[in-house]
Coordinates of C-alpha atoms in Angstrom, one line a residue:
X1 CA 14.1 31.6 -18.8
X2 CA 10.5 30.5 -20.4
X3 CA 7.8 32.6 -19.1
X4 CA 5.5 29.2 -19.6
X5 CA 4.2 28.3 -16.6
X6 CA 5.5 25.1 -14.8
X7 CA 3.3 22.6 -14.4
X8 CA 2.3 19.9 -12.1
X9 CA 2.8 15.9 -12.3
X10 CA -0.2 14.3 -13.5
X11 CA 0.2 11.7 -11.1
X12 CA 1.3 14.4 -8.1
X13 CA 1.7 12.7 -4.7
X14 CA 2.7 14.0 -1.5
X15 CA 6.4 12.5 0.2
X16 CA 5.5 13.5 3.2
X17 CA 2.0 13.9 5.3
X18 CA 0.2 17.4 5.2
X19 CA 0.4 17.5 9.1
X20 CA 4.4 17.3 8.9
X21 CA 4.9 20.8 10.7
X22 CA 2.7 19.1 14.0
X23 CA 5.6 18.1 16.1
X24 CA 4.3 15.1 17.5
X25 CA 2.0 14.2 14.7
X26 CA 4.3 15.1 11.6
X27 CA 7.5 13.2 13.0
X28 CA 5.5 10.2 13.3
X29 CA 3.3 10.6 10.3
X30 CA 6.8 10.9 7.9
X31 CA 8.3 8.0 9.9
X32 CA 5.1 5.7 8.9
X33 CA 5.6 6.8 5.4
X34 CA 9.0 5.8 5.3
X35 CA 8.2 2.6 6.8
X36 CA 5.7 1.8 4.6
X37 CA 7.5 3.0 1.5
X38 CA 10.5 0.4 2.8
X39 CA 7.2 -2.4 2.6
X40 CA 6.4 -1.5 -0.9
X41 CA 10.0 -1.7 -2.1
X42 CA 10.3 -4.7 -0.7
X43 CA 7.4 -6.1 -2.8
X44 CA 8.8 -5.2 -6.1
X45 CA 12.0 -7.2 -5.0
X46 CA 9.9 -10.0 -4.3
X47 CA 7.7 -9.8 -7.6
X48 CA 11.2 -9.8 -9.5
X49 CA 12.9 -13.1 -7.5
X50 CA 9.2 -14.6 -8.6
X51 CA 9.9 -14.1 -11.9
X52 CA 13.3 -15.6 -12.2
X53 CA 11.9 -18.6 -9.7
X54 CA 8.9 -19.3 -12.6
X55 CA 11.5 -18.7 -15.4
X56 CA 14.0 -21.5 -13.7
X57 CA 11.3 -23.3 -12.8
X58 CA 9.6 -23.5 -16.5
X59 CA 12.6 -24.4 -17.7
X60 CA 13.6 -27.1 -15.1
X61 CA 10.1 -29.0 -16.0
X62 CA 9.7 -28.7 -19.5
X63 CA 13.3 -29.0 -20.8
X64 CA 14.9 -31.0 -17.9
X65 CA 11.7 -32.4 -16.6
X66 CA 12.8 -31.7 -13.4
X67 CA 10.4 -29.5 -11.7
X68 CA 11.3 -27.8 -8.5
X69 CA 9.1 -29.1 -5.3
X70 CA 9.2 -25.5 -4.2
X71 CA 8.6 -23.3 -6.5
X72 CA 4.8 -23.3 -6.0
X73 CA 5.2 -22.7 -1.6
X74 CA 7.4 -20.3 -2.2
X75 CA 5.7 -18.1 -5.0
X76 CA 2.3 -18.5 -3.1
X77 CA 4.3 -16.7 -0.1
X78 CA 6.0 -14.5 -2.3
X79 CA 2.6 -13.2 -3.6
X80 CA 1.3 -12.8 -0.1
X81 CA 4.0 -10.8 0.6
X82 CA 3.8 -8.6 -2.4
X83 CA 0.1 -7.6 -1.6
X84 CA -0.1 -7.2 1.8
X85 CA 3.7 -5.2 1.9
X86 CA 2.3 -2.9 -0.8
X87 CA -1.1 -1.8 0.4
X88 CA -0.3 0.3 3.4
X89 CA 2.0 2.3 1.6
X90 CA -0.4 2.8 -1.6
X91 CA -3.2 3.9 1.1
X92 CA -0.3 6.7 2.6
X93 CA 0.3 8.2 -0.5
X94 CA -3.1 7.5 -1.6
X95 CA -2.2 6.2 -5.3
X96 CA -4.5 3.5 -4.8
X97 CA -7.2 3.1 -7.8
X98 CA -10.8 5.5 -6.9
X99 CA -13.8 4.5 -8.3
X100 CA -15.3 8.4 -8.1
X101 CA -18.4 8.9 -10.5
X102 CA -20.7 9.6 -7.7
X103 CA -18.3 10.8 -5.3
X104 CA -17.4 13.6 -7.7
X105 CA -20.8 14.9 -7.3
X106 CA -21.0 14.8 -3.6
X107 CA -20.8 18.6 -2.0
X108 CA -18.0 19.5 -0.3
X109 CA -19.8 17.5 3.3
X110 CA -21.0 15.0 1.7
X111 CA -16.7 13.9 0.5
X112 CA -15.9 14.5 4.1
X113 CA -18.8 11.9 5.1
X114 CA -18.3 9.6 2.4
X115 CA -13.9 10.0 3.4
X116 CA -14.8 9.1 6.7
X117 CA -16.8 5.7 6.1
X118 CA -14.8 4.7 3.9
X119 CA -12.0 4.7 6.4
X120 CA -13.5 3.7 9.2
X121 CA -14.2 0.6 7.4
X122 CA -10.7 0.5 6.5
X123 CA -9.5 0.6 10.1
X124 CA -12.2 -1.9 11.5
X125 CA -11.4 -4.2 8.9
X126 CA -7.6 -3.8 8.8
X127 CA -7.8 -4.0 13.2
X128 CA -10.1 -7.4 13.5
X129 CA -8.4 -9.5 10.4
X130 CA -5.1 -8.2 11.0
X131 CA -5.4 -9.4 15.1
X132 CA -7.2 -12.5 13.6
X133 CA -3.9 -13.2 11.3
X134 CA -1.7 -12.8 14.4
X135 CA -3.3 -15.0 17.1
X136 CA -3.6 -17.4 13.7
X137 CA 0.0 -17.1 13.7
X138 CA 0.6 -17.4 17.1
X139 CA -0.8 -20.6 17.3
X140 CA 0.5 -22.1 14.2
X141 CA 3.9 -21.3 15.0
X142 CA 3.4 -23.1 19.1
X143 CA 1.9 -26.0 17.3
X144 CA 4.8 -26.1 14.6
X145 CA 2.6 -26.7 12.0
X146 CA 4.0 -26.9 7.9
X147 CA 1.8 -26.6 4.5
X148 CA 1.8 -30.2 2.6
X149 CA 4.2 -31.3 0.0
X150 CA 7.3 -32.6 -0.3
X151 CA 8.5 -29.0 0.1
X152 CA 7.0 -27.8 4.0
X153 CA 7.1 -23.8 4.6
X154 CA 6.1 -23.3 8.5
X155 CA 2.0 -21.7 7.9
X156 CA 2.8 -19.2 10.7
X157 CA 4.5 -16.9 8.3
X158 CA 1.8 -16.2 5.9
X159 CA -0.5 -15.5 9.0
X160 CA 2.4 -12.8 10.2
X161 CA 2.5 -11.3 6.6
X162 CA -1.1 -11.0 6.1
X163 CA -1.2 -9.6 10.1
X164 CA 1.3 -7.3 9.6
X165 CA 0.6 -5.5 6.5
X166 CA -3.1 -5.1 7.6
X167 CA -1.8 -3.6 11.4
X168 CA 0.7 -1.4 9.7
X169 CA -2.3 -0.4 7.2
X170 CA -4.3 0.4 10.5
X171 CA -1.4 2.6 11.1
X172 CA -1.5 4.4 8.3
X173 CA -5.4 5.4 8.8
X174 CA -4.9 6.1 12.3
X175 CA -2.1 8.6 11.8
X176 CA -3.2 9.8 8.3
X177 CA -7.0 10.4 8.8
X178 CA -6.5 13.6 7.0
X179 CA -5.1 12.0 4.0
X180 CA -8.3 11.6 2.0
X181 CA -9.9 12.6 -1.1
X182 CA -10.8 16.1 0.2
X183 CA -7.4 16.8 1.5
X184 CA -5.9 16.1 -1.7
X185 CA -8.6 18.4 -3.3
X186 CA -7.5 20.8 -0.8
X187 CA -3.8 20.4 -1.9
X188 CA -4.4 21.0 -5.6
X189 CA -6.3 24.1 -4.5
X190 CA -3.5 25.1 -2.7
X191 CA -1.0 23.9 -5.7
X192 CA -2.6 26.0 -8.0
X193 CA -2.7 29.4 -5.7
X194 CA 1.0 29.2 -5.3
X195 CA 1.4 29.0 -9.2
X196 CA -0.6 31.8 -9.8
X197 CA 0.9 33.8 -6.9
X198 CA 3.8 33.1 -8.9
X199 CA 2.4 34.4 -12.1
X200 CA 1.5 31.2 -14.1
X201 CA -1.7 29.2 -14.7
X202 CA -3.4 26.6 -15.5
X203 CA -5.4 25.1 -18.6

């Protein structure tokens, strides 16, 4: 066996939450994951069946010169879907993209401040549009009404994507307020003890 010591992913993400041994928190925390890992998978089906539907479509209008009346309705959806479906699971497993030149400086109270703004801003945000999507879409769907074209998609559902991403995203902060910057910190602290408890190091 090499005596080089193993080491970890660059891009290293937790499966699971840090509070999975809690048994009413972890069960719940895991089972959000899950859900939201479901979302994002479901986006990158839909960003593939876009691309065939532009392929098909380019082809239809500019060899056939036929274009196809729903193509555009049903991408715009698609792309709806793709964002909103994604987000709550990038904000679990926090792979989302940090902008951290000051926060890298902050002390150790000053992260934990600057962690808890940032999502408490999340949450209110997430809370107030999300319920504003779903009343939206409520009332589009009683009154029936269809975007314009010759191909109609009820408006309700982009209202219920864009409501239930953001609620489901307001899930994730609510259950995973310890998933921020300084808890991963706190991880890779951790990571690296158990390596050199185990005799190896790191660069």
């Amino acid at each position: 066996m090499s005596n080089e010591p193993e080491q970890r992913r660059i891009f290293h993400q937790p499966s699971k939450s840090p509070r999975r041994n809690n048994r009413l928190l972890g069960p719940l925390a895991d089972a959000l994951v899950a859900v939201t890992a479901g979302m994002r998978i479901l986006s990158g089906v839909i960003i593939v069946i876009i691309m065939l539907i532009t392929g098909y479509d380019v082809i239809m209008r500019y060899v056939f010169a036929q274009p196809l009346s729903w193509s555009l309705p049903v991408c715009m959806l698609g792309l709806v879907i793709i964002v909103m479906f994604a987000i709550p699971n990038i904000a679990a497993q926090r792979s989302h993209i940090a902008m951290d030149l000051f926060y890298r400086k902050f002390s150790p109270r000053g992260k934990l401040v600057a962690d808890i703004i940032t999502n408490t801003a999340t949450l209110l945000f997430s809370i107030v549009v999300g319920l504003t999507a779903a009343s939206a879409s409520t009332n589009f769907l009683v009154e029936g009404l269809r975007t314009s074209g010759n191909f109609n998609l009820p408006v309700w559902i982009d209202y219920a994507v864009v409501a239930v991403g953001l609620l489901v995203l307001a899930l994730v902060v609510i259950l995973s307020p310890w998933q921020t910057r300084t808890s991963a910190i706190a991880e890779e602290v951790e990571d690296d003890s158990t390596d050199i408890a185990r005799g190896g190091t790191h660069d």
